[in-house]
C-alpha cells in the first residue's frame, strides 16, 4: 500500500506499508503506526490529503439505491461518476453527514423513505425542543418563567436537593452547576421561599420507618414499680429513653438509671436493626423529628408512655465521694413519671440526685474533664414561623447528664470485665492549653476538643475525664447505643454476642450515617436561623469569643449563632458588643452583621 487514502478515527489519512503495521500520515503532519484493522480503506492511491469534493447526483443515487447496501467505491461511482480519492472521501462524507446514507461496516446503505422521514421528524422535534429550551432559559434570565417552563424548574429543584449532579439550564445561563447556585436561582424566581434543602441534599431519609414491631418476648424481669423513677427532658420531647431513681444509703447512694429496652425487640440483623443502622440516629430538624425506628416501637418502649415500661436497668452503688463501688445491669419493669427540667427542681425525691451530681462532676473535673456550658437554643418551625427559644441552664440538666455519664462508665466497665466486644467512646486530650476565661474560654475549649472516636478497645475519654466510657442511654435515638444494648443483652442471656469484626462493621456504617445526620442538623439549624433573621432582622448583644486578625467572632446567646465581624480596634476577649443584622445569603448559609457599640466585659 502506497499513499492509500484511509479513515482513521473519523479523519482522512495517508497510509503506507503492509503487514502487521501501517505508517499513517495525518493532516497535521503527525506520523504514527497502527494496525490495518484500525483504519477504513477508501482508495488504494496514490492520494493526497488536499481533498476537494466533486459535484455529484446525490438525490438520483439515493432514489436508485433506496434500501440497498453498496461499497463506498460503488457509491462514489454512482454519485460522482468516478472513483478517485476525492470521490471516495466524498462518498464517505455522505454516510456521515447526509441522512439518506449510513455507514454500515465498510459499506454504505441508502435508507428507505420511511427511515428518512423518521430521522427528519426526530431532527425537527429536536430542533423544536432546543428552541423551546432556549426560549425557556431566556424567560428564566428575565425572571419571568411560564407554565411550560416547569421541566426546567424541576431540573433546578432536583439539583438544589441533591437529586442530580448537573444542569443544562444553569450551564446555558452561565451559572455554576452547584446546588447552591440552583437554590439561589429558585429563590430569585420565587419558586423557593424558605425551603430547607440540606437533609435531602445529603441523601437522608425524611420519612419514618414503617416496619412491623414484634411482641415483647417473655422473660424474667425485676419488678421495680414500687420506686417511682423520673424521665427528665425538655418540653415536647417525644422519645423518653432514660429515667432516674436515686436514694441515699449507708455507704453513699444507690442510683438506678433505667433505659428503654430497645434491644429486647431489635435484635442484630433483623429488619429493624438494619433500618436503624442505615439511618444511624434520629434526625432532629427544626421542622420535626425523623426517627431511626418506627413510632410504634417508641410507643411500646418509651419510658413513662405507659403505666409500666420494660427497661434495661443499670444499678449503681456509689460512695459519698462519688466512687463507683458496685454495678449491675438487668431487665426490669419500671414506673416512670415524665417531667421537665424545670419541674425537676421542685421534686423532693430528686434532692439526692443533686448531691450525687455534684460529687460526680467534681470527681470528673479533678480527673481532667472540661466543663463547657455554652448557651443553647432550641429552634422550632411552624409553617413559615421560626421560633428560637433559649434553653435555660437549669441545674437539673447537670443532674441528668452526670447520671447518664456514670451509666456509660459502668457499662464500659462491665464490658471490660466480661471481655465483651463493645463500642467504646474515646477522646484524645486537647493539643493546647486554654488561657482565656469566661465565654471565650469555653469557646476555645470546645474548639480544642478532639473528635470523639468509637473503638472496639477502651481508651480514656479526656473531655469527660473518664478512663473509659460508652454511650448506652439513648438506644431509641442512636444506633450505636442500641448496639451496646444488644451486646449487653446477649451477655445477660448467655448468648453469643457480635464479634469484634461485626461490631466494627456496625460502628463504621453507623458513624458514616451519623456524620451526615449531624451535618444535616447543623445546616438545617443555621438555615432556619437565617430565615428568622431575614424575616425579623436583629439587633442585640454578642460576646467576642475569638480574634482573627482584624476580624472577631461574636457569640450571640439569643440566637445560638456565631458571626464574624470586622474590628476597628483590638478588643479584648469577652467584650460585649451591640450587633446589627445586615443581610444573609441563604443558599450559602452566610450571614453579615455590623458592630454598633462595645462594652468591655
Coordinates of C-alpha atoms in Angstrom, one line a residue:
X1 CA 0.0 0.0 0.0
X2 CA 1.5 3.3 -1.1
X3 CA -0.2 6.7 -0.2
X4 CA -3.5 5.0 0.1
X5 CA -6.4 7.1 1.4
X6 CA -7.9 5.8 4.7
X7 CA -10.1 7.0 7.5
X8 CA -8.5 6.9 11.0
X9 CA -10.7 7.9 14.0
X10 CA -13.1 9.7 11.6
X11 CA -10.4 11.7 9.8
X12 CA -8.6 11.2 6.4
X13 CA -5.0 10.0 6.5
X14 CA -2.4 8.6 4.1
X15 CA -1.3 5.0 4.7
X16 CA 1.9 3.3 3.6
X17 CA 3.2 -0.2 4.1
X18 CA 1.8 -3.7 4.6
X19 CA 1.7 -6.5 7.1
X20 CA 1.0 -6.0 10.8
X21 CA 1.6 -2.2 10.9
X22 CA 0.8 0.7 8.6
X23 CA 2.6 4.1 8.7
X24 CA 0.0 6.8 8.8
X25 CA 0.4 10.5 7.9
X26 CA -2.2 12.7 9.4
X27 CA -3.4 16.1 8.1
X28 CA -1.4 17.7 11.0
X29 CA 1.8 16.2 9.7
X30 CA 2.0 13.7 12.6
X31 CA 3.1 10.2 11.7
X32 CA 2.2 7.0 13.6
X33 CA 2.0 3.3 13.2
X34 CA -1.4 1.5 13.5
X35 CA -2.9 -1.9 12.8
X36 CA -4.7 -2.3 9.4
X37 CA -7.9 -3.1 11.3
X38 CA -7.8 0.3 12.9
X39 CA -8.4 2.1 9.6
X40 CA -11.1 2.1 6.8
X41 CA -9.7 1.9 3.3
X42 CA -11.3 4.5 0.9
X43 CA -8.9 4.4 -2.1
X44 CA -5.7 2.4 -2.8
X45 CA -3.9 5.6 -4.0
X46 CA -1.8 7.3 -4.8
X47 CA -3.7 10.1 -2.9
X48 CA -3.1 13.5 -1.3
X49 CA -4.7 15.0 1.8
X50 CA -5.8 18.1 -0.1
X51 CA -9.2 16.7 -1.0
X52 CA -11.7 18.8 -3.0
X53 CA -15.2 17.1 -3.1
X54 CA -16.6 16.9 -6.7
X55 CA -20.2 17.7 -7.7
X56 CA -22.5 14.7 -8.0
X57 CA -26.1 13.4 -8.3
X58 CA -26.9 12.6 -4.7
X59 CA -30.7 12.6 -5.0
X60 CA -30.6 10.4 -8.1
X61 CA -28.3 7.9 -6.4
X62 CA -30.4 7.7 -3.3
X63 CA -33.6 7.1 -5.4
X64 CA -31.8 4.2 -7.2
X65 CA -30.3 2.6 -4.1
X66 CA -33.1 3.1 -1.6
X67 CA -32.9 0.3 1.0
X68 CA -29.8 -1.2 -0.6
X69 CA -26.2 -1.6 0.7
X70 CA -23.2 -1.0 -1.7
X71 CA -19.5 -0.5 -1.3
X72 CA -18.1 3.0 -0.9
X73 CA -16.5 2.6 -4.3
X74 CA -19.9 1.8 -5.9
X75 CA -21.5 4.8 -4.2
X76 CA -18.7 7.1 -5.4
X77 CA -19.0 5.9 -9.0
X78 CA -22.8 6.2 -8.9
X79 CA -22.9 9.7 -7.3
X80 CA -19.8 11.2 -8.9
X81 CA -19.3 9.1 -12.0
X82 CA -15.7 8.3 -10.9
X83 CA -13.6 6.5 -8.3
X84 CA -10.9 8.9 -7.3
X85 CA -9.6 9.7 -3.8
X86 CA -11.7 12.8 -3.8
X87 CA -14.8 10.9 -4.9
X88 CA -14.2 8.1 -2.4
X89 CA -13.8 10.6 0.5
X90 CA -16.9 12.5 -0.7
X91 CA -18.9 9.2 -0.6
X92 CA -17.7 8.5 2.9
X93 CA -18.8 12.0 3.9
X94 CA -22.2 11.3 2.6
X95 CA -22.6 8.5 5.1
X96 CA -21.6 10.8 7.9
X97 CA -23.5 14.0 7.1
X98 CA -26.4 13.1 4.7
X99 CA -29.4 11.5 6.5
X100 CA -30.1 9.5 3.3
X101 CA -27.0 7.3 3.7
X102 CA -25.4 5.5 6.6
X103 CA -22.1 3.6 7.0
X104 CA -22.5 0.0 7.9
X105 CA -19.3 -1.8 8.3
X106 CA -17.2 -0.9 5.3
X107 CA -20.3 -0.3 3.1
X108 CA -22.9 2.4 2.6
X109 CA -26.6 1.8 3.0
X110 CA -29.2 4.0 1.4
X111 CA -32.0 4.5 4.0
X112 CA -35.6 3.9 3.0
X113 CA -38.1 6.7 2.6
X114 CA -39.8 5.7 5.9
X115 CA -36.4 5.8 7.7
X116 CA -35.6 9.1 6.3
X117 CA -38.9 10.6 7.3
X118 CA -38.4 9.3 10.8
X119 CA -34.9 10.8 11.0
X120 CA -36.1 14.1 9.7
X121 CA -39.0 14.1 12.0
X122 CA -36.8 13.4 15.0
X123 CA -34.4 16.1 13.9
X124 CA -37.2 18.6 13.6
X125 CA -38.5 17.7 17.1
X126 CA -35.0 18.0 18.5
X127 CA -34.7 21.5 17.0
X128 CA -38.1 22.4 18.4
X129 CA -37.0 21.2 21.8
X130 CA -33.8 23.1 21.6
X131 CA -35.6 26.2 20.6
X132 CA -38.1 25.8 23.4
X133 CA -35.3 25.3 25.8
X134 CA -33.5 28.4 24.7
X135 CA -36.8 30.4 25.0
X136 CA -37.4 29.0 28.5
X137 CA -33.8 29.9 29.5
X138 CA -34.4 33.4 28.3
X139 CA -37.6 33.7 30.3
X140 CA -35.7 32.4 33.4
X141 CA -33.0 35.0 32.7
X142 CA -35.7 37.7 32.7
X143 CA -37.2 36.1 35.9
X144 CA -40.5 35.5 34.2
X145 CA -41.0 31.7 33.9
X146 CA -44.0 30.5 32.0
X147 CA -46.1 27.3 32.8
X148 CA -44.3 25.5 30.0
X149 CA -41.0 26.0 31.9
X150 CA -42.0 23.5 34.6
X151 CA -39.5 20.9 33.4
X152 CA -36.6 23.5 33.6
X153 CA -37.7 24.4 37.1
X154 CA -37.9 20.7 38.1
X155 CA -34.3 20.3 36.9
X156 CA -33.2 23.2 39.1
X157 CA -35.0 21.8 42.1
X158 CA -33.5 18.3 41.6
X159 CA -30.0 19.9 41.6
X160 CA -30.8 22.1 44.6
X161 CA -32.0 19.0 46.5
X162 CA -29.0 16.8 45.5
X163 CA -31.0 14.5 43.2
X164 CA -28.8 15.3 40.2
X165 CA -25.3 16.4 39.6
X166 CA -25.5 18.7 36.5
X167 CA -27.9 21.2 35.0
X168 CA -28.1 22.3 31.3
X169 CA -30.3 25.2 32.5
X170 CA -27.5 26.6 34.7
X171 CA -24.9 25.9 32.1
X172 CA -27.0 27.9 29.5
X173 CA -27.4 30.7 31.9
X174 CA -23.6 30.8 32.6
X175 CA -24.1 29.9 36.3
X176 CA -22.1 27.3 38.3
X177 CA -23.7 23.9 38.2
X178 CA -23.9 23.6 42.0
X179 CA -26.8 23.0 44.5
X180 CA -26.2 26.5 46.0
X181 CA -26.5 28.1 42.5
X182 CA -29.7 26.3 41.8
X183 CA -31.1 27.2 45.2
X184 CA -30.2 30.9 44.6
X185 CA -31.9 31.0 41.2
X186 CA -35.1 29.3 42.6
X187 CA -35.2 31.9 45.3
X188 CA -34.8 34.7 42.7
X189 CA -37.6 33.1 40.6
X190 CA -40.0 32.8 43.6
X191 CA -40.1 29.0 43.3
X192 CA -38.4 28.5 46.6
X193 CA -39.2 30.7 49.6
X194 CA -37.8 29.2 52.8
X195 CA -37.4 25.5 51.9
X196 CA -34.7 23.7 53.7
X197 CA -32.8 21.7 51.1
X198 CA -30.0 20.3 53.3
X199 CA -31.3 16.9 54.6
X200 CA -32.4 15.9 51.1
X201 CA -29.2 17.2 49.6
X202 CA -27.3 14.8 51.9
X203 CA -29.4 11.9 50.9
X204 CA -31.1 11.3 54.2
X205 CA -34.5 9.6 54.6
X206 CA -37.1 12.1 55.5
X207 CA -39.9 9.7 56.4
X208 CA -40.2 7.5 59.5
X209 CA -39.6 3.7 59.0
X210 CA -42.7 1.6 58.7
X211 CA -41.8 -1.9 59.9
X212 CA -43.7 -4.5 62.0
X213 CA -42.9 -4.5 65.7
X214 CA -42.6 -7.9 67.3
X215 CA -44.2 -8.6 70.7
X216 CA -42.1 -8.3 73.8
X217 CA -40.6 -11.8 74.4
X218 CA -41.4 -13.5 77.7
X219 CA -38.6 -13.3 80.2
X220 CA -37.9 -12.7 83.8
X221 CA -37.8 -9.0 84.7
X222 CA -37.0 -7.4 88.1
X223 CA -40.1 -5.6 89.3
X224 CA -39.1 -2.0 90.3
X225 CA -42.5 -0.5 90.0
X226 CA -42.6 0.3 93.8
X227 CA -40.0 3.0 93.2
X228 CA -41.1 5.9 91.1
X229 CA -38.4 7.0 88.5
X230 CA -38.3 10.2 86.6
X231 CA -37.7 10.8 82.9
X232 CA -36.5 14.4 82.8
X233 CA -36.4 16.2 79.4
X234 CA -37.3 19.4 77.6
X235 CA -41.0 20.2 77.0
X236 CA -42.2 18.4 73.8
X237 CA -39.7 15.6 73.9
X238 CA -41.1 12.6 72.1
X239 CA -38.6 9.8 72.8
X240 CA -38.1 9.3 76.5
X241 CA -35.5 6.6 76.6
X242 CA -34.0 7.1 80.1
X243 CA -35.2 7.7 83.7
X244 CA -33.6 8.0 87.1
X245 CA -34.3 6.8 90.6
X246 CA -31.8 7.7 93.5
X247 CA -31.8 7.1 97.2
X248 CA -29.3 7.7 100.0
X249 CA -27.9 4.5 101.6
X250 CA -25.4 3.9 104.4
X251 CA -22.4 3.6 102.0
X252 CA -23.5 6.7 100.0
X253 CA -26.1 6.4 97.2
X254 CA -28.0 3.8 95.2
X255 CA -28.6 5.2 91.7
X256 CA -30.8 3.4 89.2
X257 CA -30.6 4.5 85.6
X258 CA -33.4 2.9 83.6
X259 CA -33.0 2.8 79.8
X260 CA -35.6 1.9 77.2
X261 CA -35.1 -1.8 76.5
X262 CA -34.9 -1.5 72.7
X263 CA -32.6 -4.5 72.2
X264 CA -35.4 -6.7 73.6
X265 CA -37.2 -6.1 70.3
X266 CA -34.5 -5.1 67.9
X267 CA -32.1 -8.0 67.5
X268 CA -28.9 -7.9 65.4
X269 CA -29.5 -8.5 61.7
X270 CA -33.3 -8.1 62.0
X271 CA -35.1 -5.7 59.6
X272 CA -35.5 -3.2 62.4
X273 CA -31.8 -3.4 63.2
X274 CA -30.8 -3.0 59.5
X275 CA -33.1 0.0 59.1
X276 CA -31.7 1.7 62.3
X277 CA -28.1 1.1 61.0
X278 CA -29.0 2.7 57.7
X279 CA -30.2 5.8 59.5
X280 CA -27.6 5.9 62.2
X281 CA -29.6 8.2 64.5
X282 CA -32.8 10.2 64.9
X283 CA -32.7 13.2 62.6
X284 CA -33.7 16.3 64.7
X285 CA -34.8 19.1 62.5
X286 CA -36.5 22.4 63.4
X287 CA -39.3 21.2 61.2
X288 CA -39.7 18.0 63.2
X289 CA -38.0 14.7 64.1
X290 CA -37.4 11.8 61.7
X291 CA -36.9 8.7 63.9
X292 CA -34.5 5.9 63.1
X293 CA -37.0 3.4 64.5
X294 CA -40.8 3.2 63.9
X295 CA -43.1 5.4 66.1
X296 CA -44.8 2.2 67.2
X297 CA -41.6 1.0 68.8
X298 CA -41.2 4.2 70.8
X299 CA -44.8 3.9 71.9
X300 CA -44.2 0.4 73.1
X301 CA -40.8 1.0 74.9
X302 CA -40.6 4.8 75.7
X303 CA -40.3 5.2 79.4
X304 CA -43.4 6.7 81.0
X305 CA -45.6 6.4 77.9
X306 CA -47.4 3.6 79.7
X307 CA -48.2 2.9 83.3
X308 CA -45.4 0.3 83.4
X309 CA -42.5 0.2 81.0
X310 CA -39.9 -2.5 80.2
X311 CA -36.4 -1.3 80.8
X312 CA -32.7 -2.3 81.0
X313 CA -31.6 -1.0 84.4
X314 CA -28.1 0.0 85.4
X315 CA -27.9 -0.3 89.2
X316 CA -25.0 1.7 90.6
X317 CA -23.8 1.9 94.1
X318 CA -21.7 5.0 95.0
X319 CA -19.7 6.1 97.9
X320 CA -20.4 9.6 99.3
X321 CA -17.4 10.8 97.4
X322 CA -18.8 9.5 94.1
X323 CA -16.7 6.4 93.7
X324 CA -18.5 3.6 91.8
X325 CA -18.5 0.7 94.3
X326 CA -20.7 -1.8 92.5
X327 CA -22.7 -2.0 89.3
X328 CA -25.0 -4.4 87.7
X329 CA -27.4 -4.4 84.7
X330 CA -30.6 -6.4 84.3
X331 CA -34.0 -6.2 82.5
X332 CA -36.7 -4.7 84.6
X333 CA -40.2 -3.3 84.9
X334 CA -40.4 0.3 86.0
X335 CA -42.9 3.0 86.7
X336 CA -41.9 6.3 85.3
X337 CA -43.2 9.9 85.6
X338 CA -42.2 12.3 82.8
X339 CA -41.2 15.8 83.9
X340 CA -39.4 18.8 82.5
X341 CA -36.0 20.1 83.7
X342 CA -37.8 23.0 85.4
X343 CA -40.3 20.7 87.1
X344 CA -37.4 18.5 88.4
X345 CA -36.2 21.4 90.5
X346 CA -39.3 21.1 92.7
X347 CA -39.3 17.3 93.1
X348 CA -38.1 16.5 96.7
X349 CA -37.3 12.9 95.7
X350 CA -34.6 14.3 93.3
X351 CA -32.7 16.2 96.0
X352 CA -30.4 13.2 96.4
X353 CA -29.7 13.3 92.7
X354 CA -28.4 16.8 93.0
X355 CA -26.0 15.7 95.7
X356 CA -24.9 12.8 93.5
X357 CA -24.4 15.0 90.5
X358 CA -22.3 17.5 92.4
X359 CA -19.8 14.8 93.7
X360 CA -19.7 13.1 90.3
X361 CA -19.0 16.3 88.4
X362 CA -16.3 17.4 90.9
X363 CA -14.7 14.0 90.6
X364 CA -14.6 14.2 86.8
X365 CA -13.2 17.7 86.8
X366 CA -10.5 16.6 89.1
X367 CA -9.7 13.9 86.5
X368 CA -9.3 16.5 83.8
X369 CA -12.9 16.8 82.5
X370 CA -13.7 20.1 80.7
X371 CA -16.7 22.0 82.0
X372 CA -18.2 23.6 78.9
X373 CA -21.6 25.3 79.2
X374 CA -22.1 27.5 76.1
X375 CA -25.7 28.9 75.9
X376 CA -28.0 26.8 73.8
X377 CA -31.2 27.5 72.0
X378 CA -34.0 25.3 70.6
X379 CA -35.3 26.1 67.1
X380 CA -38.8 25.2 66.1
X381 CA -40.5 25.8 62.8
X382 CA -44.3 26.1 62.4
X383 CA -45.3 26.8 58.8
X384 CA -43.0 29.8 58.0
X385 CA -42.8 31.0 61.6
X386 CA -39.4 30.3 63.2
X387 CA -39.2 30.2 67.0
X388 CA -35.8 30.5 68.6
X389 CA -36.1 29.6 72.3
X390 CA -33.2 29.8 74.7
X391 CA -32.7 26.7 76.8
X392 CA -32.5 27.8 80.5
X393 CA -29.4 26.4 82.2
X394 CA -31.4 24.5 84.8
X395 CA -29.2 22.7 87.4
X396 CA -31.3 19.6 86.7
X397 CA -29.6 19.3 83.3
X398 CA -26.4 18.7 85.1
X399 CA -28.1 16.1 87.3
X400 CA -29.3 14.1 84.4
X401 CA -26.0 14.4 82.5
X402 CA -24.0 13.1 85.4
X403 CA -26.3 10.1 85.9
X404 CA -26.1 9.2 82.2
X405 CA -22.3 9.6 82.1
X406 CA -22.0 7.3 85.1
X407 CA -24.2 4.7 83.5
X408 CA -22.0 4.9 80.4
X409 CA -18.8 4.4 82.5
X410 CA -20.4 1.5 84.4
X411 CA -21.5 -0.2 81.1
X412 CA -17.9 0.1 79.7
X413 CA -16.5 -1.3 82.9
X414 CA -18.9 -4.3 82.7
X415 CA -18.0 -4.9 79.1
X416 CA -14.3 -4.9 80.1
X417 CA -14.8 -7.3 82.9
X418 CA -16.8 -9.7 80.7
X419 CA -14.4 -9.3 77.8
X420 CA -17.3 -8.2 75.7
X421 CA -16.8 -6.5 72.3
X422 CA -18.2 -3.1 72.8
X423 CA -18.4 0.4 71.1
X424 CA -16.2 2.4 73.5
X425 CA -16.3 6.2 73.1
X426 CA -12.8 7.7 73.3
X427 CA -11.3 11.2 73.0
X428 CA -7.7 12.3 72.9
X429 CA -6.6 15.2 75.2
X430 CA -6.7 18.7 73.7
X431 CA -3.4 19.7 72.0
X432 CA -3.2 23.1 73.6
X433 CA -3.9 24.8 77.0
X434 CA -6.7 27.4 77.0
X435 CA -5.7 30.6 78.7
X436 CA -8.9 32.6 78.2
X437 CA -11.8 32.6 80.7
X438 CA -15.5 33.2 80.5
X439 CA -17.5 32.5 77.4
X440 CA -14.3 33.0 75.2
X441 CA -12.6 30.3 77.3
X442 CA -15.4 27.8 76.9
X443 CA -15.4 28.6 73.1
X444 CA -11.7 27.9 72.9
X445 CA -12.1 24.7 74.9
X446 CA -14.8 23.4 72.6
X447 CA -12.7 24.3 69.6
X448 CA -9.8 22.4 71.1
X449 CA -11.7 19.2 71.6
X450 CA -10.6 16.3 69.5
X451 CA -13.4 14.3 67.8
X452 CA -14.8 11.5 69.9
X453 CA -13.9 8.2 68.3
X454 CA -15.7 4.9 68.7
X455 CA -13.4 1.9 69.0
X456 CA -13.6 -1.7 70.0
X457 CA -10.9 -1.3 72.5
X458 CA -11.2 1.0 75.6
X459 CA -9.2 4.2 75.9
X460 CA -9.7 7.4 78.0
X461 CA -12.3 10.0 77.2
X462 CA -10.3 13.1 78.1
X463 CA -13.2 15.6 77.6
X464 CA -15.3 13.7 80.1
X465 CA -12.5 12.9 82.5
X466 CA -13.2 9.2 82.4
X467 CA -10.8 6.3 81.9
X468 CA -13.3 4.6 79.6
X469 CA -16.8 5.3 78.5
X470 CA -19.6 4.1 76.2
X471 CA -22.9 5.7 75.2
X472 CA -25.7 3.5 76.4
X473 CA -28.6 5.7 77.5
X474 CA -30.2 6.6 74.1
X475 CA -31.0 3.4 72.2
X476 CA -34.2 4.9 70.8
X477 CA -32.2 7.7 69.2
X478 CA -28.7 6.5 68.4
X479 CA -27.8 3.2 66.7
X480 CA -24.6 2.6 68.5
X481 CA -26.3 2.9 71.9
X482 CA -28.6 0.2 70.6
X483 CA -25.6 -2.0 69.5
X484 CA -24.2 -1.6 73.1
X485 CA -27.5 -2.8 74.4
X486 CA -27.6 -5.8 72.0
X487 CA -24.2 -6.8 73.3
X488 CA -25.2 -6.5 77.0
X489 CA -28.5 -8.4 76.3
X490 CA -26.6 -11.3 74.6
X491 CA -24.2 -11.4 77.6
X492 CA -27.0 -11.4 80.1
X493 CA -28.8 -14.3 78.2
X494 CA -25.6 -16.3 77.8
X495 CA -25.9 -16.0 74.0
X496 CA -23.1 -15.3 71.5
X497 CA -22.6 -11.5 71.1
X498 CA -21.5 -9.8 68.0
X499 CA -17.8 -10.5 67.2
X500 CA -15.3 -7.7 67.2
X501 CA -15.3 -7.6 63.4
X502 CA -19.1 -7.5 63.3
X503 CA -19.1 -4.7 65.8
X504 CA -16.5 -2.7 63.9
X505 CA -18.6 -3.1 60.7
X506 CA -21.6 -1.6 62.5
X507 CA -19.5 1.2 64.0
X508 CA -18.3 2.2 60.6
X509 CA -21.7 2.1 58.9
X510 CA -23.5 3.9 61.7
X511 CA -20.8 6.6 62.2
X512 CA -20.8 7.4 58.5
X513 CA -24.6 8.0 58.6
X514 CA -24.4 9.8 61.9
X515 CA -21.9 12.2 60.4
X516 CA -24.5 13.0 57.7
X517 CA -27.2 13.4 60.3
X518 CA -25.1 15.8 62.3
X519 CA -24.3 17.8 59.2
X520 CA -27.9 18.0 58.2
X521 CA -28.9 19.1 61.7
X522 CA -26.3 21.8 61.8
X523 CA -27.0 23.2 58.4
X524 CA -30.8 23.0 59.0
X525 CA -30.4 24.9 62.2
X526 CA -28.3 27.6 60.5
X527 CA -30.8 27.7 57.6
X528 CA -33.7 28.5 59.9
X529 CA -31.8 31.0 62.0
X530 CA -31.1 32.9 58.8
X531 CA -34.7 32.7 57.7
X532 CA -35.6 34.1 61.1
X533 CA -33.1 37.0 60.6
X534 CA -34.4 37.7 57.1
X535 CA -38.0 37.8 58.4
X536 CA -37.5 39.9 61.5
X537 CA -34.0 41.3 61.5
X538 CA -31.9 41.5 64.6
X539 CA -30.2 44.0 66.9
X540 CA -28.7 42.6 70.1
X541 CA -25.7 41.7 72.0
X542 CA -22.8 39.4 71.2
X543 CA -19.7 38.4 73.1
X544 CA -16.3 38.4 71.5
X545 CA -15.0 34.8 71.8
X546 CA -12.2 34.7 69.3
X547 CA -10.0 37.2 67.4
X548 CA -8.8 36.5 63.8
X549 CA -6.6 39.4 62.8
X550 CA -8.8 42.3 62.1
X551 CA -11.9 40.1 62.4
X552 CA -13.7 38.9 65.5
X553 CA -16.1 36.1 66.2
X554 CA -19.1 37.1 68.4
X555 CA -21.4 34.6 70.1
X556 CA -25.0 35.8 70.2
X557 CA -26.7 34.0 73.1
X558 CA -30.2 34.8 72.0
X559 CA -29.7 33.2 68.5
X560 CA -27.2 30.5 69.4
X561 CA -25.2 31.9 66.5
X562 CA -21.6 32.9 65.9
X563 CA -20.8 35.6 63.4
X564 CA -17.6 37.2 62.1
X565 CA -17.4 41.0 62.2
X566 CA -14.7 43.4 61.2
X567 CA -13.0 45.1 64.2
X568 CA -12.0 48.7 64.2
X569 CA -9.8 48.2 67.3
X570 CA -8.1 45.4 69.1
X571 CA -10.9 44.5 71.6
X572 CA -10.2 42.1 74.5
X573 CA -11.9 38.7 74.6
X574 CA -15.3 38.6 76.3
X575 CA -16.1 42.2 75.1
X576 CA -19.9 42.5 74.8
X577 CA -20.9 44.3 71.6
X578 CA -24.2 45.5 70.2
X579 CA -24.6 43.9 66.7
X580 CA -27.0 44.6 63.9
X581 CA -28.0 42.1 61.2
X582 CA -27.1 43.4 57.7
X583 CA -28.1 40.5 55.4
X584 CA -27.7 36.8 54.6
X585 CA -27.0 34.6 51.6
X586 CA -29.4 31.7 52.4
X587 CA -28.1 29.2 49.8
X588 CA -24.5 29.5 51.1
X589 CA -25.6 29.9 54.8
X590 CA -23.7 33.1 55.1
X591 CA -24.7 36.0 57.4
X592 CA -23.4 39.5 57.9
X593 CA -23.5 41.7 61.0
X594 CA -22.1 45.1 61.8
X595 CA -20.7 46.3 65.1
X596 CA -22.6 49.2 66.7
X597 CA -21.2 49.7 70.2
X598 CA -18.9 47.8 72.5
X599 CA -18.6 47.3 76.3
X600 CA -15.6 45.5 77.8
X601 CA -16.7 42.6 79.9

